[in-house]
Short mmCIF file of C-alpha atoms in Angstrom, two decimals:
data_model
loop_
_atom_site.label_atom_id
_atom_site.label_comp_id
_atom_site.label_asym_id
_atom_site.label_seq_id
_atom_site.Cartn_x
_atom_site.Cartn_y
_atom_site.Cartn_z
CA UNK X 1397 23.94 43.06 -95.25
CA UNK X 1398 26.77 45.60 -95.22
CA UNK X 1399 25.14 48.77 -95.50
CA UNK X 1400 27.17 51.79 -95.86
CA UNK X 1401 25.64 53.61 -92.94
CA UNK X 1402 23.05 53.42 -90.13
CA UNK X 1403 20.15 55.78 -88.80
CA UNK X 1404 19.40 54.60 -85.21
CA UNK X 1405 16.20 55.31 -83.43
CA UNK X 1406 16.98 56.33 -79.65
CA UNK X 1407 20.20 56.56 -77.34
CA UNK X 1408 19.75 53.36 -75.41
CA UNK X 1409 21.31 50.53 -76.32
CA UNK X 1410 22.51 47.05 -74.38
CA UNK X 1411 26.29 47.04 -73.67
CA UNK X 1412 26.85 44.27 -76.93
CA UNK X 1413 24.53 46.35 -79.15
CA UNK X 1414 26.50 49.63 -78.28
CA UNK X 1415 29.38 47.68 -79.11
CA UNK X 1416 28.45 46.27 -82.44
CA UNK X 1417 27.20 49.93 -83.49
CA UNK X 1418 31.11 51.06 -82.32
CA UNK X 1419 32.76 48.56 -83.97
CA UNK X 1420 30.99 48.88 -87.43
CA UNK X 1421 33.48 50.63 -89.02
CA UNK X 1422 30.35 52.46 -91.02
CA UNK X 1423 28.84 56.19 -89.37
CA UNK X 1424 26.32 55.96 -86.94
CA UNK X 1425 23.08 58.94 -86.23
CA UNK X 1426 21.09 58.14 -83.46
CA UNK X 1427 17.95 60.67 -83.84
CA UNK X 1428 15.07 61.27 -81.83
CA UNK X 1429 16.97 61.09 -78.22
CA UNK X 1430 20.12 62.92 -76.90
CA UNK X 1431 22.97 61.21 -75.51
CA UNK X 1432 25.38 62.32 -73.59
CA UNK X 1433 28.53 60.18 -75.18
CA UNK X 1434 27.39 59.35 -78.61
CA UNK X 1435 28.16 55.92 -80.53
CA UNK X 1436 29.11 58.66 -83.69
CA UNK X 1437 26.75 61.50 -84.33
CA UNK X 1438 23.64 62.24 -82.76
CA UNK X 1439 20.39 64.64 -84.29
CA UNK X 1440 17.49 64.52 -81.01
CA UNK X 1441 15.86 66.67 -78.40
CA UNK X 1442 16.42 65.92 -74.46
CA UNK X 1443 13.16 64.08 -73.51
CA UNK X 1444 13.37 65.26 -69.98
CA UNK X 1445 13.59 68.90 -71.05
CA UNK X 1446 10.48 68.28 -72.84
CA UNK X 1447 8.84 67.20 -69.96
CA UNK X 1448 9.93 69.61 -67.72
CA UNK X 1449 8.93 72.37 -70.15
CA UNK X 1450 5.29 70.63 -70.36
CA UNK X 1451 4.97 70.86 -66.69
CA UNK X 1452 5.83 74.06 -66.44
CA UNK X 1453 3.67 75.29 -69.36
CA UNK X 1454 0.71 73.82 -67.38
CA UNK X 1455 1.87 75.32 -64.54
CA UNK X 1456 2.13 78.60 -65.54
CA UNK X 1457 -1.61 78.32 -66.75
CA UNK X 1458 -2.59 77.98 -63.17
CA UNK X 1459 -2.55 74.02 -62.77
CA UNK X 1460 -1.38 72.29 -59.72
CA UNK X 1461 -2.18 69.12 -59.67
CA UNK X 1462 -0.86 67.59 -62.52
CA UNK X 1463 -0.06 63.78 -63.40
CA UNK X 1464 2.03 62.30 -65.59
CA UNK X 1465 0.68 58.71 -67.57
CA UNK X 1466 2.45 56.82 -69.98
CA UNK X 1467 2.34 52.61 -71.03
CA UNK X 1468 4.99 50.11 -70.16
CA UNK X 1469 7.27 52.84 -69.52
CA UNK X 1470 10.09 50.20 -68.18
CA UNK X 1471 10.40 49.58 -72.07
CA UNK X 1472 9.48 52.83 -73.62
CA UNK X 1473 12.33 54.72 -72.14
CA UNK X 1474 12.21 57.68 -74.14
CA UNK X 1475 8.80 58.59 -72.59
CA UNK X 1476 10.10 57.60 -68.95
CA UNK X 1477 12.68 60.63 -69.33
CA UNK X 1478 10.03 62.83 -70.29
CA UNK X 1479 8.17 61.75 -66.85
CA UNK X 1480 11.36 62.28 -64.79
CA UNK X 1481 11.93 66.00 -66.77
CA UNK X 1482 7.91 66.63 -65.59
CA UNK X 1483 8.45 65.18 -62.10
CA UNK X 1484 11.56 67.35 -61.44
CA UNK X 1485 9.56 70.49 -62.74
CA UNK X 1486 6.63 69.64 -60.33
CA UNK X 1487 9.11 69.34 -57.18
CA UNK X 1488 11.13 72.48 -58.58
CA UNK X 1489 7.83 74.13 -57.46
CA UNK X 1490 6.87 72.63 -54.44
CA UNK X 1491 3.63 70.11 -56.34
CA UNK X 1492 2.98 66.77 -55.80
CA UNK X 1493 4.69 63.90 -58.16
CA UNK X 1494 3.20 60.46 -57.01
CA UNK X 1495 -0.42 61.30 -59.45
CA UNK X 1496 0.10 60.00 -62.16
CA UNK X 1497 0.37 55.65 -63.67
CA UNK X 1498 1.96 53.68 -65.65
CA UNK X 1499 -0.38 51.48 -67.70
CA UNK X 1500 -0.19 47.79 -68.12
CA UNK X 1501 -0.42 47.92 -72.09
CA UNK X 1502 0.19 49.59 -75.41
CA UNK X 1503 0.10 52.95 -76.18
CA UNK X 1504 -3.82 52.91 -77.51
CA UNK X 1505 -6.77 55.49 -78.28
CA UNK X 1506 -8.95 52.96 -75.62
CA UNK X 1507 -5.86 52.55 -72.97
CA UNK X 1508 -5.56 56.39 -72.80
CA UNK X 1509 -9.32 56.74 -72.03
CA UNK X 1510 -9.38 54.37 -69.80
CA UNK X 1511 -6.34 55.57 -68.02
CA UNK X 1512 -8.04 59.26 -67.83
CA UNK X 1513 -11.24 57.35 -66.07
CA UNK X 1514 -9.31 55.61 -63.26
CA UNK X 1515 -7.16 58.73 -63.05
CA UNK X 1516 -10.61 61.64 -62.06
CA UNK X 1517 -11.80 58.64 -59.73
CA UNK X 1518 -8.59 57.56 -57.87
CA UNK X 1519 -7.32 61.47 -57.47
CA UNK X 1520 -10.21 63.28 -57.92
CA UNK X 1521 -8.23 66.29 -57.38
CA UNK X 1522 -6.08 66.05 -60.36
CA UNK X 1523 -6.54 68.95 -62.59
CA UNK X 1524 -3.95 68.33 -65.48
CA UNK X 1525 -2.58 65.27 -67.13
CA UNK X 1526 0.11 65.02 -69.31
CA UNK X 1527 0.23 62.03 -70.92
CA UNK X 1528 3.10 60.49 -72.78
CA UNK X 1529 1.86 60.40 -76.42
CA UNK X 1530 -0.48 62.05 -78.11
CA UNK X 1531 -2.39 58.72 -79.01
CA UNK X 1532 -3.32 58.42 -74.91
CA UNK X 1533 -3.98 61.86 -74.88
CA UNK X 1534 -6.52 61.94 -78.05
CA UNK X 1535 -7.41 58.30 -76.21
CA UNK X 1536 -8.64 60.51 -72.98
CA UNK X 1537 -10.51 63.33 -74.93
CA UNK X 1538 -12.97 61.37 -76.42
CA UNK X 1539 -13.12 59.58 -73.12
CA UNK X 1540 -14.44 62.65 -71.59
CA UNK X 1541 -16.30 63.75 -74.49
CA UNK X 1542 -18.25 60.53 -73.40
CA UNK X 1543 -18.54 61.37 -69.56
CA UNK X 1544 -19.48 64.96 -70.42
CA UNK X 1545 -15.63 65.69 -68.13
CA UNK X 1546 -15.21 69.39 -69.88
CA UNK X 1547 -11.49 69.89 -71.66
CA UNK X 1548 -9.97 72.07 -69.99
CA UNK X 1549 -12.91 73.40 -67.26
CA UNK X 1550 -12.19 70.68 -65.64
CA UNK X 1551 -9.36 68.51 -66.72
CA UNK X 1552 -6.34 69.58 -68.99
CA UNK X 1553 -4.91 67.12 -71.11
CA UNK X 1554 -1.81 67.58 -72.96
CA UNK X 1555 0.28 64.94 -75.07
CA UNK X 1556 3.59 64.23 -76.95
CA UNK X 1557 4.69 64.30 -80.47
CA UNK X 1558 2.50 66.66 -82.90
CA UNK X 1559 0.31 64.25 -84.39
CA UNK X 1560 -2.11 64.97 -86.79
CA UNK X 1561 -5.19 63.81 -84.91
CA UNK X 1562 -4.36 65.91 -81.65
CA UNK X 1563 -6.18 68.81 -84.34
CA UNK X 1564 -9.10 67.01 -84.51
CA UNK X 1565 -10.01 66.45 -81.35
CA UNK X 1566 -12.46 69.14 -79.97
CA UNK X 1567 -10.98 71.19 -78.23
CA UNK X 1568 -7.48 70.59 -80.18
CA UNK X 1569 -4.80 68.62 -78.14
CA UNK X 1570 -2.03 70.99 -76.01
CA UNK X 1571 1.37 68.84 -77.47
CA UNK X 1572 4.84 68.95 -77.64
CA UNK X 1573 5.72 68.82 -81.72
CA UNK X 1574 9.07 66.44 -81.95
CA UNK X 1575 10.29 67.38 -85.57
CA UNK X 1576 10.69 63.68 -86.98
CA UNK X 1577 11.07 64.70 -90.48
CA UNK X 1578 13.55 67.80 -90.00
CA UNK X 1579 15.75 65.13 -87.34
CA UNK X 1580 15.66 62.57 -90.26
CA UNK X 1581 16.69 65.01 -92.74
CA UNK X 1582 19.61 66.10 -91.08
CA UNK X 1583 20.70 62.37 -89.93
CA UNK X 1584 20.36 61.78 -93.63
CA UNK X 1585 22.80 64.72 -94.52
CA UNK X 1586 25.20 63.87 -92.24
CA UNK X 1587 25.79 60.48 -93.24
CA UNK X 1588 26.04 61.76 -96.89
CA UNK X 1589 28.76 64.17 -95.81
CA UNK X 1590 29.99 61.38 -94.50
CA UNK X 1591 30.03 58.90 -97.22
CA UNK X 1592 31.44 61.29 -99.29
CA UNK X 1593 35.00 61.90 -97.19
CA UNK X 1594 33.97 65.29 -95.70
CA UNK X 1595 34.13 65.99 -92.45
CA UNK X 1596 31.23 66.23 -90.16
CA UNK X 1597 31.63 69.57 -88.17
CA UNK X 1598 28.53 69.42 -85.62
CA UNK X 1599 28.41 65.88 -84.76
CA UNK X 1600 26.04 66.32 -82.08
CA UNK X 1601 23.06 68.62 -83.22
CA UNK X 1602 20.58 69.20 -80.37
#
């Protein structure tokens, strides 16, 4: 279709899809990750700094045993960085890292209650989950608004992303606010600098 430039979601890419993105002659933003050896120019947020922050947020609020639970994280790989950035927080300080799962399905309101269910009867002695997106995490407080499980007496939940609903929810979700709009903005800026001869001078913006 010969477009005159391309906005990619995420950093990963197969070796022939890195290669077409290379060889496009057109620029290139990947948003919403950071890489560490961009196809062109990059706008994102290191996913394992955002979990590693999480953990230690929960942390320093007095929580010590806390899982991590995301969905088919072999394929959501932005959300598997944010589980290594937790674990490495959690062994930083000494805490357990084997409590949380990985759940056999799509990122859901239902998957992330039942996920919280299985979680306070398998480990009983959990006392904080972070899961990977706020739609698990919204998932698992009406979950326990069902069981009578009191948010935060005696469970924390926290999610991933800022969404809207995680305001709703009673209490209101704990989250990590990813700033789509202001990354899209920016990628959008950049390839207009772009287009128009200039040159880029922060190609990587983290």
């Amino acid at each position: 279709w010969f477009p005159e430039g391309i906005i990619v979601t995420g950093t990963h890419h197969s070796e022939n899809g890195r290669a077409i993105l290379e060889n496009s002659g057109i620029p290139v933003v990947e948003v919403m990750g950071l890489g560490d050896q961009p196809v062109d120019m990059n706008v994102g947020f290191s996913n394992f700094q955002a979990g590693y922050e999480m953990a230690g947020y929960l942390f320093d609020r007095g929580y010590r045993r806390i899982a991590f639970v995301g969905a088919l994280m072999d394929l959501d790989l932005r959300a598997a960085e944010r589980r290594d950035g937790c674990c490495a927080a959690l062994a930083e300080r000494g805490l357990p890292v084997n409590l949380g799962m990985d759940c056999p399905g799509r990122s859901a309101l239902r998957l992330g209650g039942e996920a919280i269910a299985r979680v306070l009867e398998q480990t009983p002695e959990v006392d904080a989950v972070f899961f990977a997106n706020d739609v698990l995490a919204v998932g698992a407080i009406l979950e326990c608004e069902r069981r009578g499980v009191e948010v935060p007496g005696r469970v924390a939940i926290a999610g991933f992303n800022g969404l809207d609903i995680g305001a709703e929810t009673n209490p209101a979700l704990t989250t990590v606010f990813s700033p789509r709009y202001k990354m899209g903005h920016m990628a959008a800026e950049m390839l207009m600098q772009r287009l128009a001869g200039e040159e880029v001078e922060n190609k990587v913006i983290d």
